[in-house]
CSV table of C-alpha atoms in Angstrom, one decimal:
chain,number,residue,atom,x,y,z
A,1,MET,CA,-15.3,-87.6,-7.8
A,2,PRO,CA,-13.2,-86.4,-10.5
A,3,GLU,CA,-9.6,-87.4,-12.0
A,4,SER,CA,-6.9,-85.4,-10.8
A,5,PRO,CA,-4.3,-83.3,-13.2
A,6,PHE,CA,-1.7,-85.7,-12.3
A,7,SER,CA,-0.1,-84.0,-16.2
A,8,ARG,CA,0.7,-81.5,-13.9
A,9,ARG,CA,3.2,-80.7,-10.7
A,10,ASN,CA,0.8,-81.1,-7.8
A,11,MET,CA,1.1,-80.5,-4.4
A,12,LEU,CA,-0.1,-83.0,-1.5
A,13,PHE,CA,-1.7,-80.9,1.1
A,14,GLY,CA,-3.8,-82.5,4.1
A,15,ALA,CA,-7.3,-80.7,4.2
A,16,ALA,CA,-6.0,-78.6,7.2
A,17,GLY,CA,-2.8,-77.9,4.9
A,18,VAL,CA,-4.6,-74.0,3.9
A,19,SER,CA,-6.3,-73.8,7.4
A,20,ALA,CA,-6.0,-70.2,8.1
A,21,ALA,CA,-2.9,-69.3,10.7
A,22,ALA,CA,-0.5,-66.9,11.0
A,23,PHE,CA,2.9,-67.5,9.4
A,24,LEU,CA,6.4,-66.5,10.2
A,25,THR,CA,9.0,-66.7,8.3
A,26,SER,CA,12.8,-66.5,9.0
A,27,CYS,CA,15.0,-63.8,7.4
A,28,THR,CA,18.9,-64.4,6.2
A,29,SER,CA,19.8,-60.9,7.2
A,30,ASN,CA,21.9,-60.1,10.1
A,31,ASP,CA,20.4,-56.7,10.8
A,32,ASP,CA,18.0,-57.2,13.4
A,33,SER,CA,15.6,-54.1,12.0
A,34,ASP,CA,15.6,-55.7,8.4
A,35,ASP,CA,14.8,-59.3,9.8
A,36,ASP,CA,11.8,-57.5,11.4
A,37,GLY,CA,10.9,-55.8,8.8
A,38,GLY,CA,11.0,-58.9,6.5
A,39,SER,CA,8.9,-60.6,8.9
A,40,GLU,CA,6.1,-57.9,9.0
A,41,GLN,CA,6.2,-57.7,5.4
A,42,GLN,CA,5.7,-61.2,4.9
A,43,GLN,CA,3.1,-61.6,7.3
A,44,ALA,CA,1.1,-59.0,6.1
A,45,ASN,CA,0.7,-60.9,3.1
A,46,VAL,CA,-0.7,-64.5,4.3
A,47,SER,CA,-4.2,-64.5,5.0
A,48,ASP,CA,-5.2,-65.3,8.8
A,49,ASP,CA,-8.5,-65.0,10.9
A,50,LYS,CA,-8.3,-61.6,11.3
A,51,PRO,CA,-11.1,-60.2,9.7
A,52,GLY,CA,-10.0,-58.1,6.6
A,53,LYS,CA,-11.2,-56.8,3.3
A,54,PRO,CA,-14.9,-58.2,2.6
A,55,VAL,CA,-14.8,-60.4,0.1
A,56,THR,CA,-18.0,-61.9,-1.7
A,57,ILE,CA,-17.6,-65.5,-2.9
A,58,GLY,CA,-20.0,-67.1,-5.1
A,59,PHE,CA,-20.1,-70.6,-5.0
A,60,ALA,CA,-21.7,-73.0,-7.6
A,61,GLY,CA,-21.8,-77.0,-7.2
A,62,PRO,CA,-24.3,-80.0,-8.4
A,63,GLU,CA,-27.0,-81.4,-7.3
A,64,ALA,CA,-26.4,-82.6,-3.5
A,65,ASP,CA,-27.9,-85.9,-4.4
A,66,HIS,CA,-25.0,-88.4,-2.9
A,67,GLY,CA,-23.6,-88.1,1.1
A,68,TRP,CA,-20.6,-86.9,0.3
A,69,LEU,CA,-21.6,-83.9,-2.1
A,70,ASN,CA,-24.2,-82.8,0.8
A,71,ALA,CA,-21.0,-82.6,3.1
A,72,ILE,CA,-19.2,-80.2,0.5
A,73,ASN,CA,-22.0,-77.6,0.5
A,74,ASP,CA,-22.1,-78.1,4.2
A,75,ASN,CA,-18.0,-77.5,4.4
A,76,ALA,CA,-18.0,-74.4,2.4
A,77,ARG,CA,-21.2,-72.9,4.2
A,78,SER,CA,-19.2,-73.8,7.9
A,79,ARG,CA,-15.9,-72.5,6.8
A,80,ALA,CA,-17.8,-69.4,5.2
A,81,GLU,CA,-19.7,-68.2,8.4
A,82,LYS,CA,-16.4,-68.5,10.2
A,83,TYR,CA,-15.1,-65.4,8.2
A,84,GLU,CA,-16.6,-61.7,9.6
A,85,ASP,CA,-15.6,-60.6,5.9
A,86,VAL,CA,-17.3,-63.2,3.7
A,87,THR,CA,-20.1,-63.3,2.2
A,88,LEU,CA,-20.9,-66.6,0.4
A,89,ASP,CA,-23.5,-66.6,-2.4
A,90,ILE,CA,-24.2,-70.3,-3.1
A,91,THR,CA,-26.5,-71.3,-5.7
A,92,GLU,CA,-28.7,-74.5,-5.9
A,93,GLY,CA,-27.1,-77.0,-7.0
A,94,SER,CA,-27.8,-79.0,-10.8
A,95,ASN,CA,-26.3,-81.7,-12.5
A,96,ASP,CA,-27.5,-80.4,-15.6
A,97,THR,CA,-25.0,-78.1,-17.2
A,98,ALA,CA,-26.7,-75.8,-18.7
A,99,THR,CA,-28.5,-75.1,-15.8
A,100,GLN,CA,-25.5,-74.9,-14.1
A,101,ILE,CA,-23.8,-72.4,-16.6
A,102,GLY,CA,-26.8,-70.5,-16.3
A,103,GLN,CA,-25.7,-70.3,-12.4
A,104,VAL,CA,-22.3,-69.6,-12.7
A,105,ASP,CA,-23.1,-66.4,-15.3
A,106,SER,CA,-26.1,-65.1,-12.7
A,107,LEU,CA,-22.9,-65.3,-10.2
A,108,ILE,CA,-20.7,-63.3,-12.6
A,109,ASN,CA,-23.7,-60.8,-13.3
A,110,LYS,CA,-23.5,-60.2,-9.5
A,111,LYS,CA,-19.9,-59.5,-9.9
A,112,VAL,CA,-18.7,-61.8,-7.0
A,113,ASP,CA,-15.1,-61.1,-6.4
A,114,VAL,CA,-14.3,-64.6,-6.6
A,115,LEU,CA,-16.0,-67.8,-7.9
A,116,VAL,CA,-15.6,-71.7,-6.4
A,117,ILE,CA,-17.5,-74.0,-9.1
A,118,LEU,CA,-17.5,-77.8,-8.6
A,119,PRO,CA,-18.5,-78.5,-11.9
A,120,ALA,CA,-21.2,-81.3,-12.7
A,121,ASP,CA,-19.3,-82.5,-15.8
A,122,GLY,CA,-15.6,-80.4,-16.2
A,123,LYS,CA,-15.4,-80.6,-19.6
A,124,ALA,CA,-18.4,-79.1,-20.5
A,125,MET,CA,-18.2,-76.3,-17.6
A,126,THR,CA,-14.8,-75.2,-19.0
A,127,GLN,CA,-16.4,-72.1,-21.0
A,128,ALA,CA,-18.4,-70.9,-17.6
A,129,GLY,CA,-15.1,-71.3,-16.1
A,130,LEU,CA,-13.4,-69.3,-19.0
A,131,LYS,CA,-15.7,-66.8,-19.0
A,132,ALA,CA,-15.4,-65.8,-15.3
A,133,MET,CA,-12.2,-65.4,-15.6
A,134,ARG,CA,-11.9,-63.2,-18.6
A,135,ALA,CA,-14.5,-61.4,-16.8
A,136,GLY,CA,-11.5,-60.6,-13.8
A,137,ILE,CA,-13.5,-62.7,-11.7
A,138,PRO,CA,-10.5,-65.8,-10.5
A,139,VAL,CA,-11.9,-69.3,-10.5
A,140,ILE,CA,-11.4,-71.8,-7.4
A,141,ASN,CA,-12.0,-74.7,-9.3
A,142,LEU,CA,-13.0,-77.6,-7.1
A,143,ASP,CA,-12.2,-81.0,-7.7
A,144,ARG,CA,-14.0,-81.9,-11.1
A,145,ILE,CA,-11.4,-80.4,-12.9
A,146,PHE,CA,-11.9,-77.8,-16.3
A,147,ASN,CA,-10.2,-79.1,-19.7
A,148,SER,CA,-8.3,-76.0,-20.0
A,149,PRO,CA,-6.0,-74.4,-16.9
A,150,GLN,CA,-6.8,-70.6,-18.3
A,151,ALA,CA,-10.1,-71.6,-16.7
A,152,TYR,CA,-8.9,-71.4,-13.2
A,153,ARG,CA,-6.8,-69.7,-11.0
A,154,CYS,CA,-6.6,-72.7,-8.6
A,155,TRP,CA,-7.4,-75.9,-8.5
A,156,ILE,CA,-8.2,-78.4,-6.1
A,157,GLY,CA,-9.3,-81.7,-5.2
A,158,GLY,CA,-9.3,-85.8,-4.3
A,159,ASP,CA,-6.2,-88.0,-5.5
A,160,ASN,CA,-8.3,-91.1,-6.9
A,161,TYR,CA,-5.1,-92.8,-7.9
A,162,GLY,CA,-4.3,-92.6,-4.2
A,163,MET,CA,-7.6,-93.6,-3.2
A,164,GLY,CA,-6.6,-96.8,-5.3
A,165,LEU,CA,-2.9,-97.1,-4.2
A,166,ASN,CA,-3.8,-96.3,-0.4
A,167,ALA,CA,-6.3,-99.0,-0.2
A,168,GLY,CA,-4.5,-101.9,-1.9
A,169,ARG,CA,-1.1,-101.2,0.2
A,170,PHE,CA,-3.4,-101.5,3.5
A,171,ILE,CA,-4.9,-105.0,1.8
A,172,GLY,CA,-1.6,-105.6,0.9
A,173,GLU,CA,-0.1,-105.0,4.3
A,174,GLN,CA,-2.6,-107.2,6.3
A,175,LEU,CA,-2.3,-109.9,3.8
A,176,LYS,CA,1.7,-110.2,4.2
A,177,GLY,CA,2.0,-113.1,5.5
A,178,LYS,CA,-1.1,-115.4,3.7
A,179,SER,CA,-0.5,-117.7,1.0
A,180,ASN,CA,-2.2,-117.4,-2.0
A,181,ALA,CA,-4.6,-114.5,-1.0
A,182,LYS,CA,-7.5,-113.6,-2.8
A,183,VAL,CA,-8.6,-109.9,-3.3
A,184,VAL,CA,-12.1,-108.9,-4.7
A,185,GLU,CA,-12.9,-105.1,-6.1
A,186,LEU,CA,-16.2,-103.3,-6.1
A,187,ALA,CA,-15.8,-99.9,-8.6
A,188,GLY,CA,-18.1,-97.4,-9.1
A,189,LEU,CA,-18.8,-96.1,-12.1
A,190,ASP,CA,-16.8,-97.9,-15.2
A,191,ASN,CA,-17.3,-95.1,-17.8
A,192,LEU,CA,-15.5,-92.4,-15.4
A,193,GLU,CA,-12.1,-91.6,-15.2
A,194,LEU,CA,-12.3,-90.9,-11.8
A,195,THR,CA,-13.0,-95.0,-11.4
A,196,GLN,CA,-10.0,-96.0,-13.8
A,197,GLN,CA,-7.8,-94.2,-11.9
A,198,ARG,CA,-8.8,-95.9,-8.4
A,199,THR,CA,-8.8,-98.9,-10.0
A,200,LYS,CA,-5.4,-98.6,-11.6
A,201,GLY,CA,-3.7,-97.3,-7.8
A,202,PHE,CA,-5.3,-100.6,-6.8
A,203,ASP,CA,-3.9,-102.5,-9.6
A,204,ASP,CA,-0.3,-101.1,-9.0
A,205,ALA,CA,-0.2,-101.2,-5.4
A,206,LEU,CA,-1.1,-105.1,-5.1
A,207,LYS,CA,1.6,-105.7,-7.6
A,208,ASN,CA,3.9,-105.4,-4.5
A,209,TYR,CA,2.5,-108.2,-3.3
A,210,PRO,CA,3.1,-111.5,-5.0
A,211,ASN,CA,1.2,-113.6,-2.7
A,212,ILE,CA,-2.1,-111.4,-3.8
A,213,GLU,CA,-4.0,-112.0,-6.6
A,214,LYS,CA,-7.6,-110.3,-7.5
A,215,VAL,CA,-9.9,-112.5,-8.2
A,216,ALA,CA,-12.7,-110.7,-9.8
A,217,ARG,CA,-14.2,-106.4,-10.1
A,218,GLN,CA,-17.7,-105.9,-10.2
A,219,ALA,CA,-18.5,-101.9,-11.4
A,220,ALA,CA,-21.8,-100.6,-9.2
A,221,GLU,CA,-23.2,-96.9,-9.4
A,222,PHE,CA,-22.4,-95.0,-6.6
A,223,THR,CA,-25.4,-95.6,-5.1
A,224,VAL,CA,-26.8,-98.1,-2.6
A,225,GLU,CA,-29.1,-100.2,-4.6
A,226,SER,CA,-26.1,-100.9,-7.4
A,227,GLY,CA,-23.7,-101.6,-4.3
A,228,GLN,CA,-26.2,-104.3,-2.7
A,229,ARG,CA,-26.8,-105.8,-6.4
A,230,LYS,CA,-23.4,-106.1,-7.2
A,231,MET,CA,-22.0,-107.4,-4.0
A,232,SER,CA,-24.4,-110.0,-4.0
A,233,ASP,CA,-23.2,-110.9,-7.2
A,234,LEU,CA,-19.7,-111.3,-6.5
A,235,LEU,CA,-20.3,-112.9,-2.9
A,236,GLN,CA,-22.1,-115.6,-5.2
A,237,ALA,CA,-19.4,-115.7,-8.2
A,238,VAL,CA,-16.1,-116.1,-5.4
A,239,PRO,CA,-16.9,-118.6,-2.9
A,240,GLU,CA,-14.4,-117.4,-0.5
A,241,PHE,CA,-12.0,-114.3,-0.6
A,242,ASP,CA,-9.8,-112.4,2.1
A,243,ALA,CA,-10.2,-108.9,1.3
A,244,MET,CA,-11.9,-106.3,-0.5
A,245,TRP,CA,-12.3,-102.6,-2.0
A,246,ASN,CA,-15.0,-100.8,-2.0
A,247,HIS,CA,-14.6,-97.3,-3.9
A,248,ASP,CA,-17.6,-95.4,-2.2
A,249,ASP,CA,-18.9,-95.6,1.3
A,250,ASP,CA,-22.2,-94.7,0.0
A,251,GLN,CA,-22.6,-97.6,-2.5
A,252,GLY,CA,-21.3,-99.3,0.8
A,253,VAL,CA,-24.7,-99.0,2.6
A,254,GLY,CA,-25.6,-101.7,0.1
A,255,VAL,CA,-22.5,-103.7,-0.2
A,256,LYS,CA,-22.9,-103.8,3.8
A,257,ARG,CA,-26.8,-104.9,3.5
A,258,ALA,CA,-25.5,-108.3,0.9
A,259,ILE,CA,-23.1,-109.1,3.1
A,260,ASP,CA,-25.3,-109.2,6.1
A,261,GLN,CA,-27.8,-111.0,4.1
A,262,SER,CA,-24.9,-113.9,3.0
A,263,GLY,CA,-23.8,-114.3,6.7
A,264,ARG,CA,-20.1,-114.5,5.8
A,265,ASP,CA,-17.3,-112.9,7.1
A,266,GLU,CA,-14.2,-114.7,5.9
A,267,PHE,CA,-13.0,-111.2,4.7
A,268,ILE,CA,-11.7,-108.1,5.6
A,269,MET,CA,-13.1,-104.8,3.7
A,270,VAL,CA,-11.9,-101.3,2.8
A,271,GLY,CA,-14.1,-98.7,2.1
A,272,GLY,CA,-13.2,-95.1,0.2
A,273,ALA,CA,-14.3,-91.4,0.4
A,274,GLY,CA,-14.8,-91.4,4.6
A,275,SER,CA,-18.5,-91.7,5.4
A,276,LYS,CA,-19.3,-91.3,9.3
A,277,ALA,CA,-21.6,-94.9,8.6
A,278,VAL,CA,-18.1,-96.4,7.6
A,279,MET,CA,-16.2,-95.1,10.3
A,280,ASP,CA,-18.5,-95.9,13.2
A,281,SER,CA,-18.3,-99.1,12.1
A,282,ILE,CA,-14.4,-99.0,12.3
A,283,LYS,CA,-14.6,-97.5,15.6
A,284,ALA,CA,-17.4,-100.6,16.8
A,285,ASP,CA,-15.0,-102.9,15.2
A,286,ASP,CA,-18.1,-105.4,14.6
A,287,SER,CA,-18.2,-106.3,11.1
A,288,VAL,CA,-15.6,-106.8,8.6
A,289,ILE,CA,-15.3,-103.0,7.5
A,290,LYS,CA,-11.7,-102.5,9.2
A,291,ALA,CA,-10.7,-99.1,7.2
A,292,THR,CA,-11.9,-96.7,4.5
A,293,VAL,CA,-9.8,-94.4,2.2
A,294,LEU,CA,-11.0,-90.6,2.2
A,295,TYR,CA,-12.0,-88.4,-0.3
A,296,PRO,CA,-12.4,-85.7,1.8
A,297,PRO,CA,-14.7,-83.2,1.3
A,298,THR,CA,-13.2,-80.7,3.2
A,299,MET,CA,-11.5,-79.7,0.3
A,300,ALA,CA,-14.6,-77.3,0.1
A,301,ALA,CA,-13.7,-75.5,3.4
A,302,SER,CA,-10.0,-75.1,1.8
A,303,ALA,CA,-11.8,-73.9,-1.0
A,304,ILE,CA,-13.2,-70.9,0.7
A,305,ASP,CA,-9.9,-70.4,2.3
A,306,LEU,CA,-8.2,-69.9,-1.0
A,307,ALA,CA,-11.2,-67.8,-2.5
A,308,ARG,CA,-10.7,-65.5,0.6
A,309,ALA,CA,-7.1,-64.9,0.0
A,310,LEU,CA,-7.4,-64.5,-3.5
A,311,GLY,CA,-10.3,-62.0,-3.1
A,312,GLN,CA,-7.5,-59.8,-0.1
A,313,GLN,CA,-4.9,-60.4,-2.7
A,314,LYS,CA,-2.9,-62.9,-0.1
A,315,GLY,CA,-0.9,-66.3,0.1
A,316,VAL,CA,-2.1,-68.8,2.4
A,317,SER,CA,-0.4,-69.9,5.7
A,318,GLY,CA,2.7,-72.2,6.0
A,319,MET,CA,4.1,-71.4,2.7
A,320,ALA,CA,6.3,-69.1,2.1
A,321,GLU,CA,5.1,-67.6,-1.2
A,322,PHE,CA,2.9,-64.0,-1.8
A,323,GLU,CA,0.4,-66.3,-3.9
A,324,ILE,CA,-2.0,-68.8,-3.6
A,325,PRO,CA,-0.5,-72.2,-5.5
A,326,ALA,CA,-1.8,-73.1,-9.0
A,327,SER,CA,-2.9,-76.7,-8.3
A,328,ILE,CA,-3.5,-78.8,-4.7
A,329,THR,CA,-4.2,-82.5,-4.4
A,330,LEU,CA,-5.2,-83.3,-0.9
A,331,TYR,CA,-4.0,-86.8,0.5
A,332,SER,CA,-5.8,-90.1,0.6
A,333,ALA,CA,-5.3,-91.1,4.5
A,334,VAL,CA,-6.4,-94.6,5.1
A,335,VAL,CA,-8.6,-94.7,8.5
A,336,SER,CA,-8.4,-97.8,10.0
A,337,LYS,CA,-8.7,-98.5,14.1
A,338,ASP,CA,-5.1,-97.4,14.3
A,339,ASN,CA,-6.9,-93.4,14.1
A,340,ILE,CA,-9.9,-93.4,13.9
A,341,ASP,CA,-10.7,-91.3,16.3
A,342,GLN,CA,-8.4,-88.5,15.0
A,343,TYR,CA,-10.5,-88.6,11.9
A,344,LEU,CA,-14.1,-89.6,13.1
A,345,PRO,CA,-15.4,-86.0,13.3
A,346,THR,CA,-15.0,-85.3,9.5
A,347,GLY,CA,-17.5,-88.4,8.7
A,348,PHE,CA,-20.3,-87.2,6.4
A,349,ASN,CA,-23.7,-88.5,7.0
């Protein structure tokens, strides 16, 4: 999960913001015939569910060694299967940059119509994106952003700063009436920009709540084992606190083990990403886990929608423009007991 390109203007969309549905536009003309003609012309250039020009989409991503990444692949496949006019050519995921570059080269040589690339390393894979674009194959850059906007036609991905911001706001509201409230944070890999952005968002949100102090922070590695180990360290270092934010629901499996072993339950916990296990806990309301902040893997389904629209030279529904956007940042919604039924079907294993 990568950094979001905040240096450019981004549009905040829900995961369903690029779903395929008919788009009707109004016209300012008072002439009935002109009005109808304008609507038909606009509608004809917007992607919908009806079969159209066949499009072959090449998909290259990293190894699915994490629940979120596996959900990315599942979302891409299931979305492509929805369309009669889409053929999905998906590579075997790899975290090795040289291997992934070779996979992208293979898709370029096959002359696919559009490429969707979730790079194992955005910076290292930039040349692969540039090569595809120069070969006349438009690229949808999924989540981990390339170094150059010339390497993609459209970027779509999550909002890491927004994750932290919304986690901090939720915790702040829960502790609003408590004096001298204490909060701890369990981050992911500290050398990643995405982790730094999440922490910055979290800290910025907490500044709005002067009654709250963040008293400890540990960095895990997005794994179950590191989550359990680092959470144990936090529990030993801080004898009492009121709330915690864990950046990643996969490492949260280990976090919950450490909490259960300690027997402590004086605090509330907010997760990150949106796993089914965490959502089930929120629904059951039988643990310290009270919410999770989404980093939606449904972005892969939206990327397929965008790639199909590109291949058919159409825009997307819900927008007046004839072209797809250059950049789409997805919103990091907070899932709690208040809206769990709405989001539960989106939880990943």
